[in-house]
Coordinates of C-alpha atoms in Angstrom, one line a residue:
X208 CA -11.2 23.5 5.2
X209 CA -12.5 27.0 5.1
X210 CA -12.0 30.0 2.8
X211 CA -8.6 31.8 2.6
X212 CA -8.2 34.3 5.5
X213 CA -4.7 36.0 5.6
X214 CA -3.6 38.3 8.4
X215 CA -2.4 41.7 7.3
X216 CA 1.1 41.4 8.8
X217 CA 3.2 38.8 7.1
X218 CA 6.0 37.4 9.2
X219 CA 9.6 37.1 8.1
X220 CA 11.1 33.7 7.5
X221 CA 13.1 33.7 10.7
X222 CA 11.1 34.6 13.8
X223 CA 11.9 35.4 17.4
X224 CA 9.5 36.1 20.2
X225 CA 10.0 39.9 20.0
X226 CA 9.5 39.9 16.2
X227 CA 6.3 37.8 16.7
X228 CA 5.1 40.3 19.2
X229 CA 5.9 43.2 17.0
X230 CA 4.1 41.7 14.0
X231 CA 1.0 40.7 16.0
X232 CA 0.6 43.8 18.1
X233 CA -1.1 47.0 16.8
X234 CA 1.0 50.0 15.8
X235 CA -0.5 52.3 18.5
X236 CA 0.6 51.5 22.1
X237 CA -2.0 49.1 23.6
X238 CA -2.7 48.5 27.3
X239 CA -2.1 44.8 26.8
X240 CA 0.0 43.3 23.9
X241 CA -1.2 40.5 21.7
X242 CA 1.7 38.3 22.8
X243 CA 0.8 38.9 26.4
X244 CA -2.8 37.8 25.6
X245 CA -1.6 34.7 23.9
X246 CA 0.7 33.9 26.8
X247 CA -2.1 34.2 29.3
X248 CA -4.6 32.3 27.2
X249 CA -5.9 28.9 28.4
X250 CA -6.0 27.7 24.8
X251 CA -2.7 26.1 23.8
X252 CA -1.2 28.3 21.0
X253 CA 1.9 28.1 18.9
X254 CA 3.4 29.5 15.7
X255 CA 5.3 27.7 12.9
X256 CA 7.4 29.5 10.3
X257 CA 7.7 28.7 6.6
X258 CA 10.5 26.2 7.3
X259 CA 8.2 24.3 9.7
X260 CA 10.0 25.4 12.8
X261 CA 8.1 26.2 16.0
X262 CA 8.9 29.9 16.8
X263 CA 6.5 30.6 19.6
X264 CA 4.4 28.7 22.1
X265 CA 2.5 29.7 25.2
X266 CA 2.4 28.2 28.7
X267 CA -0.9 26.3 27.9
X268 CA 0.8 24.4 25.0
X269 CA 3.9 23.6 27.1
X270 CA 1.6 22.2 29.8
X271 CA -0.4 20.1 27.4
X272 CA 2.8 18.7 25.9
X273 CA 4.4 18.3 29.3
X274 CA 7.6 20.1 28.1
X275 CA 9.4 23.3 28.9
X276 CA 8.9 26.0 26.3
X277 CA 12.6 26.1 25.6
X278 CA 12.5 22.5 24.4
X279 CA 9.6 23.3 22.0
X280 CA 10.7 26.6 20.3
X281 CA 13.2 25.9 17.6
X282 CA 12.0 22.4 16.9
X283 CA 11.2 21.3 13.3
X284 CA 7.9 19.6 12.6
X285 CA 6.8 17.5 9.5
X286 CA 3.5 16.4 8.1
X287 CA 3.9 12.6 8.2
X288 CA 2.7 9.6 10.2
X289 CA 5.9 7.7 11.1
X290 CA 6.0 6.5 14.7
X291 CA 8.6 8.0 17.0
X292 CA 11.7 6.1 17.8
X293 CA 11.7 3.5 20.5
X294 CA 11.5 5.1 23.9
X295 CA 10.5 8.5 22.6
X296 CA 6.7 8.3 22.8
X297 CA 6.6 9.1 26.5
X298 CA 5.0 12.4 27.6
X299 CA 7.4 15.2 27.2
X300 CA 9.3 13.6 24.4
X301 CA 10.5 16.1 21.8
X302 CA 10.0 13.4 19.1
X303 CA 6.2 13.8 19.5
X304 CA 6.3 17.4 18.2
X305 CA 5.9 16.1 14.6
X306 CA 2.2 15.8 15.5
X307 CA 2.0 19.6 15.7
X308 CA 2.8 20.2 12.0
X309 CA 0.1 22.3 10.3
X310 CA -1.4 20.7 7.1
X311 CA 0.4 21.8 3.9
X312 CA -2.7 23.8 2.8
X313 CA -2.4 26.0 5.8
X314 CA 1.3 26.5 5.1
X315 CA 0.3 27.4 1.6
X316 CA -1.8 30.3 2.9
X317 CA -5.3 28.8 3.4
X318 CA -7.2 29.1 6.7
X319 CA -7.9 25.5 7.8
X320 CA -9.5 23.7 10.6
X321 CA -8.4 20.3 11.8
X322 CA -6.8 18.5 14.7
X323 CA -3.3 18.0 16.3
X324 CA -2.2 15.4 18.7
X325 CA 0.4 14.6 21.3
X326 CA 1.2 11.8 23.8
X327 CA -0.6 13.0 26.9
X328 CA 0.4 12.7 30.5
X329 CA -1.4 9.4 30.6
X330 CA 0.9 8.1 28.0
X331 CA -1.9 7.8 25.4
X332 CA -2.2 9.8 22.2
X333 CA -4.8 12.6 22.6
X334 CA -6.2 15.1 20.1
X335 CA -7.5 18.6 20.2
X336 CA -9.4 20.6 17.6
X337 CA -7.3 23.3 16.0
X338 CA -7.5 26.4 13.8
X339 CA -4.6 27.0 11.5
X340 CA -4.3 30.7 10.7
X341 CA -1.9 31.7 7.8
X342 CA 0.2 34.7 8.6
X343 CA 1.1 35.4 4.9
X344 CA -0.3 34.5 1.5
X345 CA 3.2 33.8 0.2
X346 CA 4.1 30.2 1.2
X347 CA 7.9 30.9 1.0
X348 CA 7.7 33.8 3.4
X349 CA 4.7 33.1 5.7
X350 CA 3.9 30.9 8.6
X351 CA 1.0 29.6 10.6
X352 CA -0.5 30.5 14.0
X353 CA -2.2 27.5 15.6
X354 CA -5.0 27.9 18.2
X355 CA -6.1 24.7 20.0
X356 CA -9.3 24.0 21.8
X357 CA -9.2 24.0 25.6
X358 CA -10.2 20.4 26.0
X359 CA -9.1 17.0 24.5
X360 CA -11.4 15.3 22.1
X361 CA -13.3 12.4 23.6
X362 CA -13.0 8.9 22.2
X363 CA -16.6 9.2 21.0
X364 CA -15.7 12.3 19.1
X365 CA -12.7 10.7 17.5
X366 CA -14.7 7.6 16.6
X367 CA -17.5 9.5 14.9
X368 CA -15.3 12.1 13.2
X369 CA -14.3 10.0 10.2
X370 CA -17.0 10.3 7.6
X371 CA -17.7 8.2 4.4
X372 CA -15.7 10.8 2.5
X373 CA -13.0 11.8 5.0
X374 CA -11.1 15.0 4.7
X375 CA -7.3 14.7 4.3
X376 CA -6.7 15.8 7.9
X377 CA -9.0 12.9 9.1
X378 CA -7.0 10.4 7.1
X379 CA -3.8 11.8 8.5
X380 CA -5.2 11.5 12.0
X381 CA -6.4 7.9 11.5
X382 CA -3.0 6.9 10.3
X383 CA -1.3 8.5 13.3
X384 CA -3.7 6.7 15.7
X385 CA -3.0 3.4 14.0
X386 CA 0.8 4.0 14.1
X387 CA 0.7 5.1 17.7
X388 CA -1.7 2.7 19.2
X389 CA -1.0 -0.4 17.1
X390 CA 2.6 0.1 15.8
X391 CA 3.9 -1.8 18.8
X392 CA 1.6 -4.6 17.8
X393 CA 1.9 -4.7 14.0
X394 CA 4.6 -2.3 13.1
X395 CA 4.2 -2.4 9.3
X396 CA 2.3 -0.3 6.8
X397 CA 1.0 -3.3 4.9
X398 CA -1.4 -4.0 7.7
X399 CA -2.9 -0.5 7.6
X400 CA -6.6 -0.5 6.5
X401 CA -10.1 -1.2 7.5
X402 CA -11.1 -3.8 4.8
X403 CA -12.4 -7.2 6.1
X404 CA -9.4 -9.0 4.4
X405 CA -6.7 -6.9 6.2
X406 CA -8.6 -7.1 9.5
X407 CA -8.4 -10.9 9.3
X408 CA -4.7 -10.8 8.5
X409 CA -4.1 -8.6 11.5
X410 CA -5.8 -11.1 13.7
X411 CA -3.8 -14.0 12.2
X412 CA -0.5 -12.1 12.6
X413 CA -1.3 -11.5 16.3
X414 CA -2.2 -15.2 16.8
X415 CA 1.0 -16.3 15.0
X416 CA 3.2 -14.0 17.0
X417 CA 1.8 -15.4 20.3
X418 CA 2.5 -19.0 19.1
X419 CA 5.7 -21.0 18.7
X420 CA 4.2 -22.8 15.6
X421 CA 5.6 -22.7 12.1
X422 CA 4.0 -20.1 9.9
X423 CA 3.4 -20.0 6.1
X424 CA 2.8 -16.5 4.6
X425 CA 1.3 -16.7 1.1
X426 CA 0.5 -13.9 -1.4
X427 CA 1.0 -12.5 -4.8
X428 CA 3.9 -10.2 -5.6
X429 CA 3.6 -6.8 -3.9
X430 CA 1.4 -8.0 -1.0
X431 CA 4.1 -7.5 1.7
X432 CA 4.9 -11.1 2.5
X433 CA 8.3 -10.4 3.9
X434 CA 7.1 -7.5 6.0
X435 CA 4.4 -9.7 7.6
X436 CA 6.8 -12.5 8.2
X437 CA 9.3 -10.2 10.0
X438 CA 6.5 -8.7 12.1
X439 CA 5.4 -12.1 13.3
X440 CA 8.9 -12.6 14.8
X441 CA 9.3 -9.2 16.4
X442 CA 5.9 -9.2 18.0
X443 CA 7.2 -11.7 20.5
X444 CA 9.0 -8.6 22.0
X445 CA 11.1 -9.8 25.0
X446 CA 10.8 -13.4 24.0
X447 CA 12.0 -12.8 20.4
X448 CA 15.5 -14.2 19.8
X449 CA 17.5 -14.1 16.6
X450 CA 15.8 -13.6 13.2
X451 CA 17.9 -15.3 10.5
X452 CA 16.6 -14.7 7.0
X453 CA 17.5 -16.9 4.0
X454 CA 16.8 -15.8 0.4
X455 CA 15.9 -19.1 -1.2
X456 CA 16.8 -17.9 -4.7
X457 CA 20.5 -17.7 -3.8
X458 CA 20.7 -20.2 -0.9
X459 CA 23.2 -23.0 -0.8
X460 CA 23.7 -26.1 1.4
X461 CA 26.5 -24.3 3.2
X462 CA 24.5 -21.1 3.9
X463 CA 21.6 -23.1 5.3
X464 CA 24.0 -25.1 7.6
X465 CA 25.6 -21.8 8.8
X466 CA 22.2 -20.3 9.5
X467 CA 21.1 -23.4 11.5
X468 CA 24.3 -23.5 13.5
X469 CA 23.8 -19.8 14.5
X470 CA 20.4 -20.8 16.0
X471 CA 21.6 -23.6 18.1
X472 CA 21.5 -23.2 21.9
X473 CA 20.8 -25.0 25.2
X474 CA 17.4 -26.8 25.4
X475 CA 14.9 -24.7 27.3
X476 CA 16.5 -21.3 26.3
X477 CA 14.2 -18.4 27.0
X478 CA 14.3 -16.8 23.6
X479 CA 12.7 -18.3 20.5
X480 CA 14.6 -17.9 17.3
X481 CA 13.2 -17.7 13.8
X482 CA 14.5 -19.1 10.6
X483 CA 12.9 -17.0 7.9
X484 CA 12.8 -18.5 4.4
X485 CA 12.0 -16.0 1.7
X486 CA 10.3 -17.3 -1.5
X487 CA 10.4 -21.0 -0.7
X488 CA 9.3 -21.9 -4.3
X489 CA 12.8 -20.8 -5.5
X490 CA 14.7 -23.3 -3.2
X491 CA 16.0 -26.4 -5.1
X492 CA 14.3 -29.7 -4.1
X493 CA 17.4 -31.2 -2.5
X494 CA 17.8 -28.2 -0.2
X495 CA 14.0 -28.4 0.7
X496 CA 14.7 -31.8 2.2
X497 CA 17.4 -30.3 4.3
X498 CA 15.1 -27.6 5.6
X499 CA 12.4 -30.2 6.4
X500 CA 14.7 -31.6 9.1
X501 CA 15.3 -28.2 10.8
X502 CA 12.4 -28.3 13.4
X503 CA 13.6 -31.6 14.8
X504 CA 17.3 -30.9 14.9
X505 CA 18.1 -31.4 18.5
X506 CA 19.3 -28.2 20.2
X507 CA 18.1 -26.0 17.3
X508 CA 15.7 -23.6 19.1
X509 CA 14.0 -22.1 16.1
X510 CA 10.7 -22.1 14.3
X511 CA 10.2 -21.7 10.6
X512 CA 8.4 -18.7 9.1
X513 CA 8.2 -19.0 5.3
X514 CA 7.0 -16.8 2.5
X515 CA 5.5 -18.3 -0.7
X516 CA 4.6 -16.4 -3.9
X517 CA 1.3 -17.8 -5.0
X518 CA -2.1 -16.6 -6.2
X519 CA -4.0 -17.2 -2.9
X520 CA -7.4 -17.0 -4.6
X521 CA -6.7 -19.3 -7.6
X522 CA -8.9 -22.4 -7.9
X523 CA -5.8 -24.1 -9.1
X524 CA -3.7 -23.0 -6.1
X525 CA -2.4 -26.5 -5.3
X526 CA -1.4 -27.1 -8.9
X527 CA 0.7 -23.9 -8.8
X528 CA 3.0 -25.4 -6.2
X529 CA 4.8 -28.2 -8.1
X530 CA 8.2 -26.9 -6.9
X531 CA 7.5 -27.2 -3.2
X532 CA 8.1 -30.4 -1.3
X533 CA 4.7 -31.5 -0.1
X534 CA 6.1 -32.9 3.2
X535 CA 7.8 -29.6 3.9
X536 CA 4.7 -27.7 2.9
X537 CA 2.7 -29.7 5.5
X538 CA 5.3 -29.1 8.2
X539 CA 5.5 -25.3 7.8
X540 CA 1.8 -24.6 7.3
X541 CA 0.7 -25.1 10.9
X542 CA -0.5 -21.5 10.6
X543 CA -1.2 -20.2 7.1
X544 CA -1.8 -16.5 6.4
X545 CA -3.1 -15.6 2.9
X546 CA -2.4 -11.9 2.1
X547 CA -5.1 -10.3 -0.1
X548 CA -3.9 -8.5 -3.3
X549 CA -4.3 -4.7 -3.3
X550 CA -7.1 -5.0 -6.0
X551 CA -9.2 -6.7 -3.3
X552 CA -8.4 -4.0 -0.8
X553 CA -9.7 -1.0 -2.7
X554 CA -11.4 0.3 0.5
X555 CA -7.9 0.7 2.0
X556 CA -6.6 2.8 -0.9
X557 CA -7.3 6.2 0.7
X558 CA -5.4 5.4 3.9
X559 CA -2.6 3.6 2.1
X560 CA -2.2 6.4 -0.4
X561 CA -2.1 9.0 2.4
X562 CA 0.4 6.9 4.3
X563 CA 2.8 6.7 1.3
X564 CA 2.3 10.4 0.6
X565 CA 3.3 11.3 4.1
X566 CA 6.3 8.9 3.9
X567 CA 7.5 11.1 1.0
X568 CA 7.0 14.2 3.1
X569 CA 9.4 12.8 5.6
X570 CA 12.3 12.7 3.1
X571 CA 11.5 15.8 1.1
X572 CA 11.4 19.6 1.7
X573 CA 8.1 19.6 -0.2
X574 CA 5.1 18.9 2.0
X575 CA 2.0 17.6 0.2
X576 CA -1.1 17.2 2.4
X577 CA -3.6 15.0 0.6
X578 CA -4.9 13.5 -2.6
X579 CA -8.0 15.0 -4.2
X580 CA -11.1 12.9 -4.3
X581 CA -11.0 12.5 -8.1
X582 CA -7.5 11.2 -7.8
X583 CA -8.6 8.5 -5.3
X584 CA -11.4 7.6 -7.7
X585 CA -8.9 7.2 -10.5
X586 CA -6.6 5.0 -8.4
X587 CA -9.6 2.8 -7.4
X588 CA -10.2 2.0 -11.1
X589 CA -6.7 0.6 -11.6
X590 CA -6.0 -3.1 -11.0
X591 CA -2.6 -2.8 -9.3
X592 CA -0.8 -5.8 -10.7
X593 CA 2.3 -4.7 -8.7
X594 CA 0.5 -4.4 -5.4
X595 CA 1.7 -2.1 -2.6
X596 CA 5.1 -1.6 -4.2
X597 CA 3.5 -0.2 -7.3
X598 CA 1.2 2.0 -5.3
X599 CA 4.2 3.3 -3.4
X600 CA 5.9 4.1 -6.6
X601 CA 2.9 5.9 -8.1
X602 CA 2.5 8.1 -5.0
X603 CA 6.2 8.9 -5.0
X604 CA 6.0 10.0 -8.7
X605 CA 2.9 12.1 -8.0
X606 CA 4.6 13.7 -5.0
X607 CA 7.5 14.7 -7.2
X608 CA 5.2 16.1 -9.9
X609 CA 2.9 18.0 -7.5
X610 CA 3.0 21.8 -7.6
X611 CA 0.5 22.5 -4.8
X612 CA -0.4 21.2 -1.4
X613 CA -2.5 18.3 -2.8
X614 CA -2.1 15.6 -5.5
X615 CA -4.2 16.3 -8.6
X616 CA -5.0 14.2 -11.6
X617 CA -2.3 15.9 -13.6
X618 CA 0.3 14.7 -11.1
X619 CA -0.5 11.0 -11.7
X620 CA 1.9 8.9 -14.0
X621 CA 0.6 8.4 -17.5
X622 CA 0.4 4.6 -17.0
X623 CA -2.5 5.2 -14.5
X624 CA -4.4 7.4 -17.0
X625 CA -3.8 4.9 -19.9
X626 CA -4.9 1.9 -17.8
X627 CA -8.1 3.7 -16.6
X628 CA -8.9 4.8 -20.2
X629 CA -8.4 1.2 -21.4
X630 CA -10.7 -0.2 -18.7
X631 CA -13.4 2.3 -19.6
X632 CA -13.5 1.2 -23.3
X633 CA -16.2 -1.4 -24.1
X634 CA -14.7 -4.9 -24.2
X635 CA -15.3 -7.1 -27.3
X636 CA -16.4 -10.5 -26.4
X637 CA -14.2 -13.1 -28.0
X638 CA -15.9 -15.2 -30.6
X639 CA -16.4 -18.8 -29.9
X640 CA -14.3 -21.1 -32.2
X641 CA -15.6 -24.5 -33.1
X642 CA -12.6 -26.3 -34.5
X643 CA -14.5 -28.9 -36.7
X644 CA -16.6 -26.1 -38.3
X645 CA -13.6 -24.0 -38.9
X646 CA -11.6 -26.8 -40.6
X647 CA -14.7 -27.8 -42.7
X648 CA -15.0 -24.2 -43.8
X649 CA -11.3 -24.0 -44.8
X650 CA -11.6 -27.4 -46.7
X651 CA -14.7 -26.2 -48.6
X652 CA -12.8 -23.1 -49.8
X653 CA -9.8 -25.1 -50.9
X654 CA -11.9 -27.7 -52.8
X655 CA -14.0 -24.9 -54.5
X656 CA -10.8 -23.2 -55.6
X657 CA -9.4 -26.4 -57.1
X658 CA -12.6 -26.9 -59.1
X659 CA -12.4 -23.4 -60.4
X660 CA -8.8 -23.8 -61.4
X661 CA -9.6 -27.1 -63.2
X662 CA -12.7 -25.6 -65.0
X663 CA -15.0 -28.0 -63.2
X664 CA -13.1 -31.1 -64.3
X665 CA -13.3 -33.3 -61.2
X666 CA -10.4 -35.6 -62.2
X667 CA -8.1 -32.6 -62.7
X668 CA -9.3 -31.1 -59.4
X669 CA -8.6 -34.3 -57.6
X670 CA -5.1 -34.3 -59.0
X671 CA -4.6 -30.7 -57.8
X672 CA -5.7 -31.7 -54.3
X673 CA -3.5 -34.9 -54.2
X674 CA -6.4 -37.3 -53.9
X675 CA -8.3 -39.9 -56.0
X676 CA -11.4 -39.0 -58.0
X677 CA -13.7 -41.2 -55.9
X678 CA -12.4 -39.7 -52.6
X679 CA -13.0 -36.2 -54.1
X680 CA -16.6 -37.2 -54.9
X681 CA -17.2 -38.4 -51.4
X682 CA -15.8 -35.1 -49.9
X683 CA -18.0 -33.1 -52.3
X684 CA -21.0 -34.8 -51.0
X685 CA -19.9 -34.5 -47.3
X686 CA -19.2 -30.8 -47.8
X687 CA -22.6 -30.2 -49.4
X688 CA -21.1 -29.1 -52.8
X689 CA -22.9 -31.8 -54.8
X690 CA -25.8 -34.1 -54.1
X691 CA -25.6 -37.9 -54.0
X692 CA -27.9 -38.2 -57.0
X693 CA -25.8 -35.9 -59.1
X694 CA -22.6 -37.8 -58.0
X695 CA -24.3 -41.1 -59.1
X696 CA -25.3 -39.6 -62.4
X697 CA -21.8 -38.3 -63.2
X698 CA -20.3 -41.7 -62.3
X699 CA -22.5 -43.5 -65.0
X700 CA -20.6 -44.5 -68.2

């Protein structure tokens, strides 16, 4: 990101090609107009107004996109990373124009450098370096002129572009590449990330999708168990048959029977159906026995994909599954996928936070481009007991509170600030309690008080304590309140 550099001629909110030319051309008659120069440039160039509508493009941009200029001008663009609809990622698809949206800081009036992408003629996502030139300092009335490089970035350039502290535009581009290149393979945001744990999960999901085996998906709340389970079914693509989900918390014998009947078909059918059991631990034991017979039910052409709420890293994991039929558990765990909690995926927080931020952009007129580095540091200190769902909610709240093109510390919900402050406070180590010593200390105080109330008269003290005089003497010795010699002397007639 560079310093602010605003052009002297702000553009009105609604542009047309003549107005653009009038605004960009000098007041004295030139031999060649600015618009004519842009039209003839080999650098793809376009302009976006304050409403994020493309209002101008030159022939070089149209050629790069593989589209007619008439199909580009007038289109709206947004700063998010959602994949285009099925069948719309081919070269020349208007759905791919979202990639052209300038970052929000450019729309806010700051000169910025970054990248834009499109699905090239080869059918793959390609990128070019870009300069985003604000045309007015006022975000509500201005727009952005975008100048692209003449050549696409090489795979090596893309691979080395991401630094240890990536700029917001780099995170945005990484997410777009993931969604474009791997959305067909994984299709869900819960698998976005670079941590070792999530890379292992991606490999397991791919293996499970290629197999007809039963699958058990385990994880804590908020780890995305249902998303992963559904992805496993749909990755079979042309071979995927019906997906019939059952919520085990409200399942009945009748609903399970109806689900199984809907999956019956001739032996050897091409499509492989999936019976999806959500939160198996909530299914009553009698119904678990009914489910156990599903895989061997004659013409039932289905496999089981099951989600289970469990602390996957607990040393007492097996003891935490008393409500699950062990024979059923053995039958469904041919492939077991353990989803790591978000607290163990802190390295993925920047990408996940950026993804959820751009998801908010997709449904809001407000466009927020990034989270500040100190915000990401604050989020990394939080333990995320609610997992991905909680992170999504925090980012949504911060997006609503944001007053600029980036999320600041002031935009975060108070619960994050309070939790981080509490974590920073020194923790008192709990004192070790030895029960025998504690009880002895309490008894010593009670006996001493009884002696004080009786004026030292041991017979009266024994009566107050509800015990015999000899027993009191023995306890006095045991508690160290009198010596054996003194006890013997007092007992003499």
